[in-house]
Amino acid sequence: MKLLTYNIRNESACDGVNAFHNRRGYVIDQLETEKPDIIGFQEITQPMYPYFREHLHGYTLIGCGRDADYRGECNPIAFLSGKYELIGMDVTWLSPTPYVPGSRFEKQSPYPRIINHAILRPIGEGKPFHMYNTHLDHEFDEARVLGAKRLLEKMKEDQKTHPFPLMLTGDFNAHPDSEAIRLLREDAFGLIERTEGLGTTWHDYGRGNDPRIDYIFTRGMKAEGAAELWTQNLNGIYLSDHYPVAVELTREDGELI
């Protein structure tokens, strides 16, 4: 299985030549060439959603917006329709009241944040697994730490009823030495970071050189080689202001994925 985490960057006029309407065909071409099995997207807005539904052929796209009316920006999960079937899904909010749509932590940016969760199973043979995708707060470290704790709580809750291997993708807006990432790495739950050692992931269309903020974690999965960044551009047009991150995975128990 090829897993991808991809902050697509919302449509913004200030991006100039890299505005989404200029690069969206390039994005689809790249995804159709690489054909990842599962994608954790971040920053898809409501006007962008129909484009992906129409042009991302062969995929099922699931998830809702982060606002109280289930609209607004979302971080959907896409999976190959001919390879996987959806067993179950839910969306919860990173907040003290995760089942209240639009809820937030007290010290957080104005934007709610969500966990998009799916249970998938290979069609025909193979056992189910969990896929989680998120996007932590971009302003407050406290909100990112609380968000990481809520992620761990959610995954542990799900393991009680559905003890399957799992994958977690997202833009965590946190550097590798941050408290939020340390919590995820060091908790006894046993997550393994598959993006360790990668350099910059948010690059601001080739202008930035910060430590990575995009991550892939797994539990009950093995990585087949190191994760890779999609760093290419087409005459100065990038796939996003983040480099998409891909990794090949197999299950530790040898079952099909």
Coordinates of C-alpha atoms in Angstrom, one line a residue:
M1 CA 0.0 0.0 0.0
K2 CA 1.2 3.5 -0.8
L3 CA -0.1 6.0 1.8
L4 CA 0.1 9.8 1.1
T5 CA -0.4 12.8 3.4
Y6 CA -1.0 15.9 1.3
N7 CA -1.8 19.5 2.5
I8 CA -3.3 20.6 -0.8
R9 CA -3.3 24.4 0.1
N10 CA -6.7 26.1 -0.1
E11 CA -7.6 28.4 -3.0
S12 CA -5.9 31.8 -2.3
A13 CA -5.5 34.7 -4.7
C14 CA -2.3 35.8 -3.0
D15 CA -0.6 32.6 -4.2
G16 CA -0.4 34.1 -7.7
V17 CA 0.8 31.5 -10.3
N18 CA 0.4 28.8 -7.6
A19 CA -3.2 29.6 -6.9
F20 CA -5.2 26.3 -6.8
H21 CA -7.0 26.9 -10.1
N22 CA -3.6 27.2 -11.9
R23 CA -2.1 24.0 -10.4
R24 CA -5.2 21.7 -10.0
G25 CA -4.6 19.9 -13.3
Y26 CA -1.0 19.3 -12.3
V27 CA -2.2 17.9 -9.0
I28 CA -4.6 15.4 -10.6
D29 CA -1.9 14.3 -13.1
Q30 CA 0.5 13.6 -10.3
L31 CA -2.0 11.6 -8.3
E32 CA -3.1 9.6 -11.3
T33 CA 0.6 8.8 -12.1
E34 CA 1.6 7.8 -8.6
K35 CA -1.8 6.3 -7.7
P36 CA -1.5 6.2 -3.9
D37 CA -3.9 3.7 -2.3
I38 CA -5.0 6.1 0.4
I39 CA -4.6 9.9 0.7
G40 CA -5.0 12.0 3.8
F41 CA -5.8 15.5 2.4
Q42 CA -5.7 18.8 4.4
E43 CA -7.1 22.2 3.4
I44 CA -9.7 21.2 0.9
T45 CA -12.4 23.9 1.0
Q46 CA -16.1 23.6 -0.1
P47 CA -15.5 25.2 -3.5
M48 CA -12.6 22.8 -4.2
Y49 CA -14.5 19.6 -3.2
P50 CA -16.5 19.2 -6.4
Y51 CA -13.4 19.4 -8.5
F52 CA -11.8 16.5 -6.7
R53 CA -15.1 14.5 -6.8
E54 CA -15.2 15.0 -10.6
H55 CA -11.6 14.7 -11.5
L56 CA -10.0 12.3 -9.0
H57 CA -11.0 9.2 -10.9
G58 CA -11.1 5.8 -9.2
Y59 CA -11.2 7.2 -5.7
T60 CA -13.9 7.5 -3.0
L61 CA -13.6 10.8 -1.1
I62 CA -15.1 10.9 2.4
G63 CA -15.3 13.5 5.2
C64 CA -17.2 16.7 6.1
G65 CA -16.3 20.3 6.8
R66 CA -15.0 21.4 10.2
D67 CA -17.6 24.1 10.9
A68 CA -20.8 23.6 13.1
D69 CA -22.9 23.1 9.9
Y70 CA -20.5 20.4 8.6
R71 CA -19.3 22.8 5.9
G72 CA -16.1 24.8 5.6
E73 CA -12.6 23.5 5.2
C74 CA -12.1 19.8 5.6
N75 CA -9.4 17.1 5.7
P76 CA -11.0 14.3 3.7
I77 CA -9.7 10.8 3.2
A78 CA -9.5 9.4 -0.3
F79 CA -9.1 5.7 -1.1
L80 CA -9.1 3.5 -4.2
S81 CA -12.7 2.5 -4.8
G82 CA -11.8 -0.7 -6.6
K83 CA -9.4 -1.9 -3.9
Y84 CA -11.0 -1.0 -0.6
E85 CA -14.5 -1.0 1.0
L86 CA -15.6 1.4 3.7
I87 CA -16.6 -0.5 6.9
G88 CA -17.3 2.6 9.0
M89 CA -16.4 6.3 9.5
D90 CA -16.8 9.2 11.9
V91 CA -15.7 12.8 12.2
T92 CA -14.9 14.2 15.7
W93 CA -13.7 17.6 16.8
L94 CA -10.4 18.4 18.5
S95 CA -12.0 20.0 21.6
P96 CA -13.2 19.1 25.1
T97 CA -16.5 18.1 23.5
P98 CA -15.4 16.1 20.4
Y99 CA -18.9 15.2 19.4
V100 CA -20.1 18.8 19.2
P101 CA -19.7 20.1 15.6
G102 CA -17.6 23.2 15.4
S103 CA -16.2 23.0 18.9
R104 CA -12.7 24.1 19.8
F105 CA -10.3 24.3 22.7
E106 CA -10.4 27.6 24.7
K107 CA -7.0 28.8 23.5
Q108 CA -7.0 28.1 19.8
S109 CA -7.3 29.9 16.5
P110 CA -10.8 30.8 15.3
Y111 CA -10.8 27.6 13.1
P112 CA -12.2 24.3 14.5
R113 CA -10.1 21.2 13.9
I114 CA -11.2 17.7 13.2
I115 CA -10.2 14.0 13.1
N116 CA -11.5 12.2 10.0
H117 CA -11.5 8.5 10.7
A118 CA -12.3 5.6 8.5
I119 CA -12.3 1.8 8.9
L120 CA -11.3 0.2 5.5
R121 CA -11.0 -3.4 4.3
P122 CA -9.4 -4.8 1.2
I123 CA -12.2 -6.0 -1.2
G124 CA -12.3 -9.8 -1.4
E125 CA -9.6 -10.7 1.1
G126 CA -7.8 -9.1 3.9
K127 CA -8.7 -7.7 7.3
P128 CA -9.8 -4.1 8.3
F129 CA -7.6 -1.3 9.4
H130 CA -8.0 2.2 10.7
M131 CA -7.1 5.4 8.8
Y132 CA -7.0 8.7 10.7
N133 CA -6.4 12.1 9.1
T134 CA -6.1 15.5 10.9
H135 CA -4.8 19.1 10.8
L136 CA -3.7 20.6 14.1
D137 CA -4.0 24.3 15.0
H138 CA -1.6 26.7 13.4
E139 CA -1.5 29.4 16.1
F140 CA -1.2 27.9 19.6
D141 CA 1.1 25.3 20.9
E142 CA -1.3 24.5 23.7
A143 CA -4.0 23.6 21.2
R144 CA -1.6 21.4 19.3
V145 CA -0.7 19.5 22.5
L146 CA -4.3 19.1 23.5
G147 CA -5.1 18.0 20.0
A148 CA -2.3 15.3 20.1
K149 CA -3.8 14.1 23.4
R150 CA -7.3 13.9 21.9
L151 CA -5.9 12.0 18.9
L152 CA -4.4 9.4 21.3
E153 CA -7.6 9.2 23.3
K154 CA -9.6 8.6 20.1
M155 CA -7.3 5.9 18.8
K156 CA -7.3 4.1 22.1
E157 CA -11.1 4.3 22.4
D158 CA -11.4 2.7 18.9
Q159 CA -9.0 -0.1 19.7
K160 CA -11.3 -1.3 22.5
T161 CA -14.0 -2.2 20.0
H162 CA -12.0 -2.6 16.8
P163 CA -8.4 -3.7 17.5
F164 CA -7.0 -3.2 14.0
P165 CA -3.7 -1.8 12.7
L166 CA -3.8 1.9 12.0
M167 CA -2.4 4.8 10.1
L168 CA -2.4 8.5 11.1
T169 CA -1.6 11.3 8.6
G170 CA -1.8 15.0 8.9
D171 CA -0.4 18.5 8.9
F172 CA 0.5 18.9 12.6
N173 CA 1.8 22.4 12.4
A174 CA 4.5 21.2 14.8
H175 CA 8.2 20.7 14.4
P176 CA 9.8 17.3 15.2
D177 CA 11.1 18.5 18.6
S178 CA 7.7 20.0 19.7
E179 CA 5.7 18.7 22.7
A180 CA 2.8 17.6 20.5
I181 CA 5.0 15.3 18.4
R182 CA 6.9 14.1 21.4
L183 CA 3.6 13.0 23.0
L184 CA 2.6 11.0 19.9
R185 CA 6.0 9.4 19.6
E186 CA 6.5 8.5 23.2
D187 CA 3.1 7.4 24.4
A188 CA 2.9 3.8 25.5
F189 CA 0.2 3.3 22.8
G190 CA 3.1 2.6 20.5
L191 CA 2.8 4.8 17.4
I192 CA 5.8 4.8 15.1
E193 CA 6.7 7.8 13.0
R194 CA 7.3 6.9 9.4
T195 CA 8.5 10.4 8.4
E196 CA 11.4 10.6 10.7
G197 CA 14.5 12.1 9.1
L198 CA 12.7 14.0 6.4
G199 CA 13.5 17.6 5.9
T200 CA 11.2 20.5 5.1
T201 CA 7.6 19.7 4.2
W202 CA 6.1 23.2 4.3
H203 CA 8.2 25.1 1.8
D204 CA 6.0 28.2 0.8
Y205 CA 6.3 27.4 -2.9
G206 CA 10.1 26.9 -2.8
R207 CA 10.9 29.9 -0.5
G208 CA 10.9 28.1 2.9
N209 CA 13.3 25.8 4.6
D210 CA 11.7 25.0 8.0
P211 CA 11.7 21.6 9.8
R212 CA 8.9 19.3 8.8
I213 CA 5.3 19.7 10.0
D214 CA 3.6 16.9 8.0
Y215 CA 3.7 13.4 9.5
I216 CA 2.7 9.8 9.0
F217 CA 2.4 7.5 12.1
T218 CA 1.5 3.8 12.1
R219 CA 0.7 1.0 14.6
G220 CA 0.7 -2.6 13.5
M221 CA 2.2 -1.7 10.1
K222 CA 5.7 -2.0 8.6
A223 CA 7.3 0.5 6.2
E224 CA 8.8 -0.8 3.0
G225 CA 11.6 1.7 2.7
A226 CA 11.9 5.3 3.7
A227 CA 9.2 7.9 3.2
E228 CA 9.6 10.3 0.3
L229 CA 8.7 13.9 -0.6
W230 CA 7.2 14.9 -3.9
T231 CA 9.4 18.0 -4.4
Q232 CA 8.9 18.5 -8.2
N233 CA 7.5 21.6 -9.8
L234 CA 6.3 22.4 -13.3
N235 CA 7.9 25.7 -14.5
G236 CA 7.6 27.1 -11.0
I237 CA 4.1 25.7 -10.3
Y238 CA 4.2 23.4 -7.3
L239 CA 1.9 20.6 -6.2
S240 CA 1.2 22.7 -3.0
D241 CA 3.0 25.0 -0.6
H242 CA 3.7 21.7 1.3
Y243 CA 5.5 18.7 -0.2
P244 CA 3.2 15.7 -0.2
V245 CA 4.7 12.8 1.8
A246 CA 4.4 9.1 0.6
V247 CA 5.4 5.8 2.3
E248 CA 4.9 2.2 1.3
L249 CA 3.4 0.0 4.0
T250 CA 2.5 -3.6 4.8
R251 CA 0.8 -5.1 7.7
E252 CA 2.9 -6.7 10.5
D253 CA 0.6 -9.7 10.6
G254 CA 1.1 -10.4 6.9
E255 CA -2.6 -9.8 5.9
L256 CA -3.5 -8.0 2.7
I257 CA -3.8 -4.3 2.6

